[in-house]
XYZ file of N, CA, C and O in Angstrom:
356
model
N 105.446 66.479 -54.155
C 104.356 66.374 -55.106
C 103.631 67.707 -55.221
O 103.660 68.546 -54.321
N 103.135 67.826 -56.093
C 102.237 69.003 -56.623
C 100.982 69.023 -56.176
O 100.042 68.316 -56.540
N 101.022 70.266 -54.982
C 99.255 69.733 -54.279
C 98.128 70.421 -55.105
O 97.173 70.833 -54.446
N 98.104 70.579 -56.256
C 96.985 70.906 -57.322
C 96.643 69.500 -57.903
O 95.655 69.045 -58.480
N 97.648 69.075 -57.587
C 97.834 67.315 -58.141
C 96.573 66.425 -57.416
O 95.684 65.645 -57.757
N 96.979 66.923 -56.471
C 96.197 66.175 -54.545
C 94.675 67.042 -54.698
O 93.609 66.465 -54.915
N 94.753 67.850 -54.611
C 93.472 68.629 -54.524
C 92.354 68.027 -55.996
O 91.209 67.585 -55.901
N 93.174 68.216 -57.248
C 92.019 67.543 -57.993
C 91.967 66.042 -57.989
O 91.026 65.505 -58.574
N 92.814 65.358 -57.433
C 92.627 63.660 -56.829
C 91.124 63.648 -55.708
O 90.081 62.996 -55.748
N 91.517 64.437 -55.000
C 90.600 64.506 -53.746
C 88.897 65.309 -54.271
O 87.814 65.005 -53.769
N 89.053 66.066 -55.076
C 88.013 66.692 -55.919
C 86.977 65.504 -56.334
O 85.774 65.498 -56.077
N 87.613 64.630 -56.943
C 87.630 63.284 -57.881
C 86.669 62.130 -56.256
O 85.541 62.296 -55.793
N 87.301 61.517 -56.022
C 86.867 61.390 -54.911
C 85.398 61.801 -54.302
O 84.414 61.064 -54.247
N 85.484 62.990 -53.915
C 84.615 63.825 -53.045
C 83.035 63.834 -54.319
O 81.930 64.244 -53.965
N 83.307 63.347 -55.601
C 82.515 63.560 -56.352
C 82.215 61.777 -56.741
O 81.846 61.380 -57.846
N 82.440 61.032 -55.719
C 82.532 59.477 -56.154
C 83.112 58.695 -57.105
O 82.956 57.530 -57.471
N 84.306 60.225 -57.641
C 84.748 58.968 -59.045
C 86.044 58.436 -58.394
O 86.394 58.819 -57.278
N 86.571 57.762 -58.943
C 87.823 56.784 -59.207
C 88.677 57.631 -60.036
O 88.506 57.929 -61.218
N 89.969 58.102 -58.956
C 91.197 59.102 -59.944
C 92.146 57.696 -60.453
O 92.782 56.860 -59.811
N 91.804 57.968 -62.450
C 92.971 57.826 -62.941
C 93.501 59.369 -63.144
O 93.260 60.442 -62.590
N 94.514 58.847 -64.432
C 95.780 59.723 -64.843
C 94.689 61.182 -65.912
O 94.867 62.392 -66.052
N 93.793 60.367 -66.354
C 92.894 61.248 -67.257
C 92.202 62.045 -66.764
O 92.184 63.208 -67.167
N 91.295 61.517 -65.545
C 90.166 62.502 -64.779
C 91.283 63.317 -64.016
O 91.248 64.538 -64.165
N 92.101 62.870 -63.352
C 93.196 64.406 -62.683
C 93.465 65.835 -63.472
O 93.274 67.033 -63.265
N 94.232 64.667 -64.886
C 94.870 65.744 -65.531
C 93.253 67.081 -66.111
O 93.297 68.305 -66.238
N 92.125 66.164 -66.307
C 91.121 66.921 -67.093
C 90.810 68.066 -65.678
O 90.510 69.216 -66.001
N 90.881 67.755 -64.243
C 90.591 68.680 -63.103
C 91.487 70.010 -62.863
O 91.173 71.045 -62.277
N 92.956 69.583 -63.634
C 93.821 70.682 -63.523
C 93.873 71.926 -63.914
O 93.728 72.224 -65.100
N 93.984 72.390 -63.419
C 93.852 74.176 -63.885
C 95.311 74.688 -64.691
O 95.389 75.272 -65.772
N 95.947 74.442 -64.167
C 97.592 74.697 -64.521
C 98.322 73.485 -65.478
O 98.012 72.294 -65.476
N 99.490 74.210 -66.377
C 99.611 72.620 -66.650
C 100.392 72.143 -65.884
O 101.250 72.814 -65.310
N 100.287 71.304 -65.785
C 101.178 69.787 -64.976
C 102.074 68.633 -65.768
O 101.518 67.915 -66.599
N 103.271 68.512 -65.516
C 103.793 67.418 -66.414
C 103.438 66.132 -65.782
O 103.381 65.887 -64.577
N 103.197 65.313 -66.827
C 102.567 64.198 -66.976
C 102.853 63.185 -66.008
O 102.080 62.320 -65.597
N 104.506 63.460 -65.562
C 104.987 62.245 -64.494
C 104.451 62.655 -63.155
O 104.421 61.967 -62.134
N 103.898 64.280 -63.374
C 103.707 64.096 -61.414
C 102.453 63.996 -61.047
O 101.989 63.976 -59.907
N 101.525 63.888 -62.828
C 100.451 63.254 -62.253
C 99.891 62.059 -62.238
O 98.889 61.571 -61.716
N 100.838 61.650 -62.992
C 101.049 59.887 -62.848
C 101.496 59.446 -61.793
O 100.901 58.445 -61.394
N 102.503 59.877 -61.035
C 103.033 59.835 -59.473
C 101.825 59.810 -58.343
O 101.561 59.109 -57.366
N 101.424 60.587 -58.791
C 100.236 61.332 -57.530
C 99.175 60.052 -57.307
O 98.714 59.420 -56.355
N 99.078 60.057 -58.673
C 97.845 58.934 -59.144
C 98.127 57.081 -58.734
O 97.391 56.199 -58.293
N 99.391 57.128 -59.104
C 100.272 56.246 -58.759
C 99.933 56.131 -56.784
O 99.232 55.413 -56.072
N 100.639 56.978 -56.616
C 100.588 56.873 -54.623
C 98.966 56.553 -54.363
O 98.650 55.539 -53.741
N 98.140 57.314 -54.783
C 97.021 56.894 -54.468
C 96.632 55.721 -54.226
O 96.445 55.327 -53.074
N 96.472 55.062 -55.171
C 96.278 53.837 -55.207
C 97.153 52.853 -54.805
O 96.687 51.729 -54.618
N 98.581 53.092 -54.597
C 98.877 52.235 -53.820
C 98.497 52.745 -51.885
O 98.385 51.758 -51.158
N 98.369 53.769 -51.356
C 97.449 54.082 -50.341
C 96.805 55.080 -50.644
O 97.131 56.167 -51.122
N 95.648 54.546 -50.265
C 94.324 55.627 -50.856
C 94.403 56.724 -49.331
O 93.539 57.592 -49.203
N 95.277 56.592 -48.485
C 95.268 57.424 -47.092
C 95.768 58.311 -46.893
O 95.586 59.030 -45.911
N 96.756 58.538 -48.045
C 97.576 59.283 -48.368
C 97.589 60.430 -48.620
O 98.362 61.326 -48.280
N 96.306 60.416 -49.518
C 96.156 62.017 -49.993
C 95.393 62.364 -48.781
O 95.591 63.579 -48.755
N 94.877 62.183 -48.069
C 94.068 62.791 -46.699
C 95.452 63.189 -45.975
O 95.502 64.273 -45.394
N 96.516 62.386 -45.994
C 97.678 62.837 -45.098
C 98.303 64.303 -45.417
O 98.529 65.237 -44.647
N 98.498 64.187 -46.773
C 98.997 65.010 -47.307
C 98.100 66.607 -47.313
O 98.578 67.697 -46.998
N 97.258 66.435 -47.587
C 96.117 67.578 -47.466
C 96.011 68.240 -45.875
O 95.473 69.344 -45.799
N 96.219 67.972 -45.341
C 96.060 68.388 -44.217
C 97.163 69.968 -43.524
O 98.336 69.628 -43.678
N 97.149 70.348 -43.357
C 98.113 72.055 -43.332
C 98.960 71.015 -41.970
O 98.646 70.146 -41.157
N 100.424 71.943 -42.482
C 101.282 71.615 -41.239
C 101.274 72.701 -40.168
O 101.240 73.923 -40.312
N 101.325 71.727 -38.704
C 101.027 72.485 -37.513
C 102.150 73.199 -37.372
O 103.146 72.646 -37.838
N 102.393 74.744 -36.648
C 102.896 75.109 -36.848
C 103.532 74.582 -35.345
O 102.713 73.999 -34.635
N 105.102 74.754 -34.725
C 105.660 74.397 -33.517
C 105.219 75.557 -32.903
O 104.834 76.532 -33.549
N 105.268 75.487 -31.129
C 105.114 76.249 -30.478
C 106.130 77.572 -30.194
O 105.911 78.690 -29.727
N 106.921 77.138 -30.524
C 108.815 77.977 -30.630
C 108.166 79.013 -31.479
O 107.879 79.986 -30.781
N 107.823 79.166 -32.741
C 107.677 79.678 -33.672
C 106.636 80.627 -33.307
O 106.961 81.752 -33.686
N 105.578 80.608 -32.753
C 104.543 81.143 -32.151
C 104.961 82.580 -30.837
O 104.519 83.666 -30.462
N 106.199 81.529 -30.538
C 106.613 82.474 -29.192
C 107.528 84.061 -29.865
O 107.346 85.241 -29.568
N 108.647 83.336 -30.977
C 108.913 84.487 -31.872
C 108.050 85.523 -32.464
O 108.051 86.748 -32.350
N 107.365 84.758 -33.081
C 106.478 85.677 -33.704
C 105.995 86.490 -32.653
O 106.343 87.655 -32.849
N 105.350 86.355 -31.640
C 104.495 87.111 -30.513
C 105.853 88.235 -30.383
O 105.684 89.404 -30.730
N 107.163 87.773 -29.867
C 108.068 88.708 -29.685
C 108.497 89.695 -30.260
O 108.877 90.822 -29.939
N 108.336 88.855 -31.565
C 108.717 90.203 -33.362
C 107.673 91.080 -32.952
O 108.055 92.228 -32.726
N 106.354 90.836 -32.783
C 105.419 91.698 -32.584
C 105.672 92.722 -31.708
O 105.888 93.932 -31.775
N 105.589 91.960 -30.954
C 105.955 93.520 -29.242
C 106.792 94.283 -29.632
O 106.587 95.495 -29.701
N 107.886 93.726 -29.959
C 109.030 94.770 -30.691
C 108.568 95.900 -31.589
O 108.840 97.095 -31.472
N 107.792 95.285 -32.541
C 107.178 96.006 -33.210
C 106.277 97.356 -33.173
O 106.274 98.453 -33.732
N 105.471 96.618 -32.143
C 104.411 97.620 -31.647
C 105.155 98.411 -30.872
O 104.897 99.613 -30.932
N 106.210 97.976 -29.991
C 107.201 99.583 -29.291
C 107.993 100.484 -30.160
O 108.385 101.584 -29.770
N 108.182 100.097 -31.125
C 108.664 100.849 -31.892
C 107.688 101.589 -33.012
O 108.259 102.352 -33.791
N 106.342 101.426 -33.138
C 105.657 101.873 -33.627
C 105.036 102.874 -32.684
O 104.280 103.756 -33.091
N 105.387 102.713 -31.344
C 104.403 103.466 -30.267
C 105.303 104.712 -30.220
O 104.767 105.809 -30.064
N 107.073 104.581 -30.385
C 107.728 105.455 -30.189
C 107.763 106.329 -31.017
O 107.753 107.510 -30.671
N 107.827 105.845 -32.678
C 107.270 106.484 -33.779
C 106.269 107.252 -33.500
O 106.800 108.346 -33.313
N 105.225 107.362 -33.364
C 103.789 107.821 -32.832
C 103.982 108.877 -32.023
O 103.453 109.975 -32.196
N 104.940 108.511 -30.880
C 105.041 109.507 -29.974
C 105.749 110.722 -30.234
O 105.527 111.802 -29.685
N 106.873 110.411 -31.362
C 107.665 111.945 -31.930
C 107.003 112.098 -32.648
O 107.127 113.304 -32.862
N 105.655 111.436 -33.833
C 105.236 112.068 -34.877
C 103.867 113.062 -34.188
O 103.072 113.807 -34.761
N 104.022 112.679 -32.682
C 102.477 113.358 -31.990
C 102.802 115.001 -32.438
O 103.964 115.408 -32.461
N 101.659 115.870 -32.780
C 101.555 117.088 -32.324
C 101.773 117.851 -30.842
O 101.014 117.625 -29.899
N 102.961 118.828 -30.750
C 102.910 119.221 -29.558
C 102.523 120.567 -29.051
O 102.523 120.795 -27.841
C-alpha cells in the first residue's frame, strides 16, 4: 500500500474525522489511483488497527547493525591511511 495513503488516513483521524475515499483522496498531495485509495480506506475499516501497524518504521535486525559498524571501521582505516600519505612531510 501507498503510505501517503496511511499517513493522510491517520491525518484524518488525528483531526477526529472519519476516513472515507473522499476526505483521503482531498489530503493527498500526489496523485494516487483511485483503487489504492479505496484499498487503504477499505482495510481501515475493516481494522481500524491497522494503520497504527503499518505506520510504525521497521526495526532494523541486530546482524545488520554489526555490518554496518564493520563497513565503518574499514572505512575509517582506510581513510586514516589515506590521510597518512596525503600528510605533509
Amino acid at each position: 500500500m501507498n503510505a501517503a495513503v496511511f499517513e493522510a488516513i491517520k491525518v484524518l483521524l488525528d483531526e477526529g474525522k472519519v476516513p472515507t475515499v473522499a476526505l483521503t483522496k482531498s489530503r493527498l498531495t500526489t496523485p494516487t489511483p483511485m483503487p489504492v485509495i479505496i484499498a487503504a480506506v477499505s482495510q481501515y475499516k475493516n481494522n481500524p488497527d491497522s494503520i497504527y501497524n503499518l505506520m510504525k518504521p521497521p526495526k532494523q535486525s541486530t546482524s545488520n547493525e554489526g555490518q554496518n559498524s564493520s563497513q565503518l571501521d574499514r572505512i575509517e582505516q582506510k581513510l586514516d591511511q589515506l590521510l597518512t600519505l596525503l600528510a605533509p612531510k
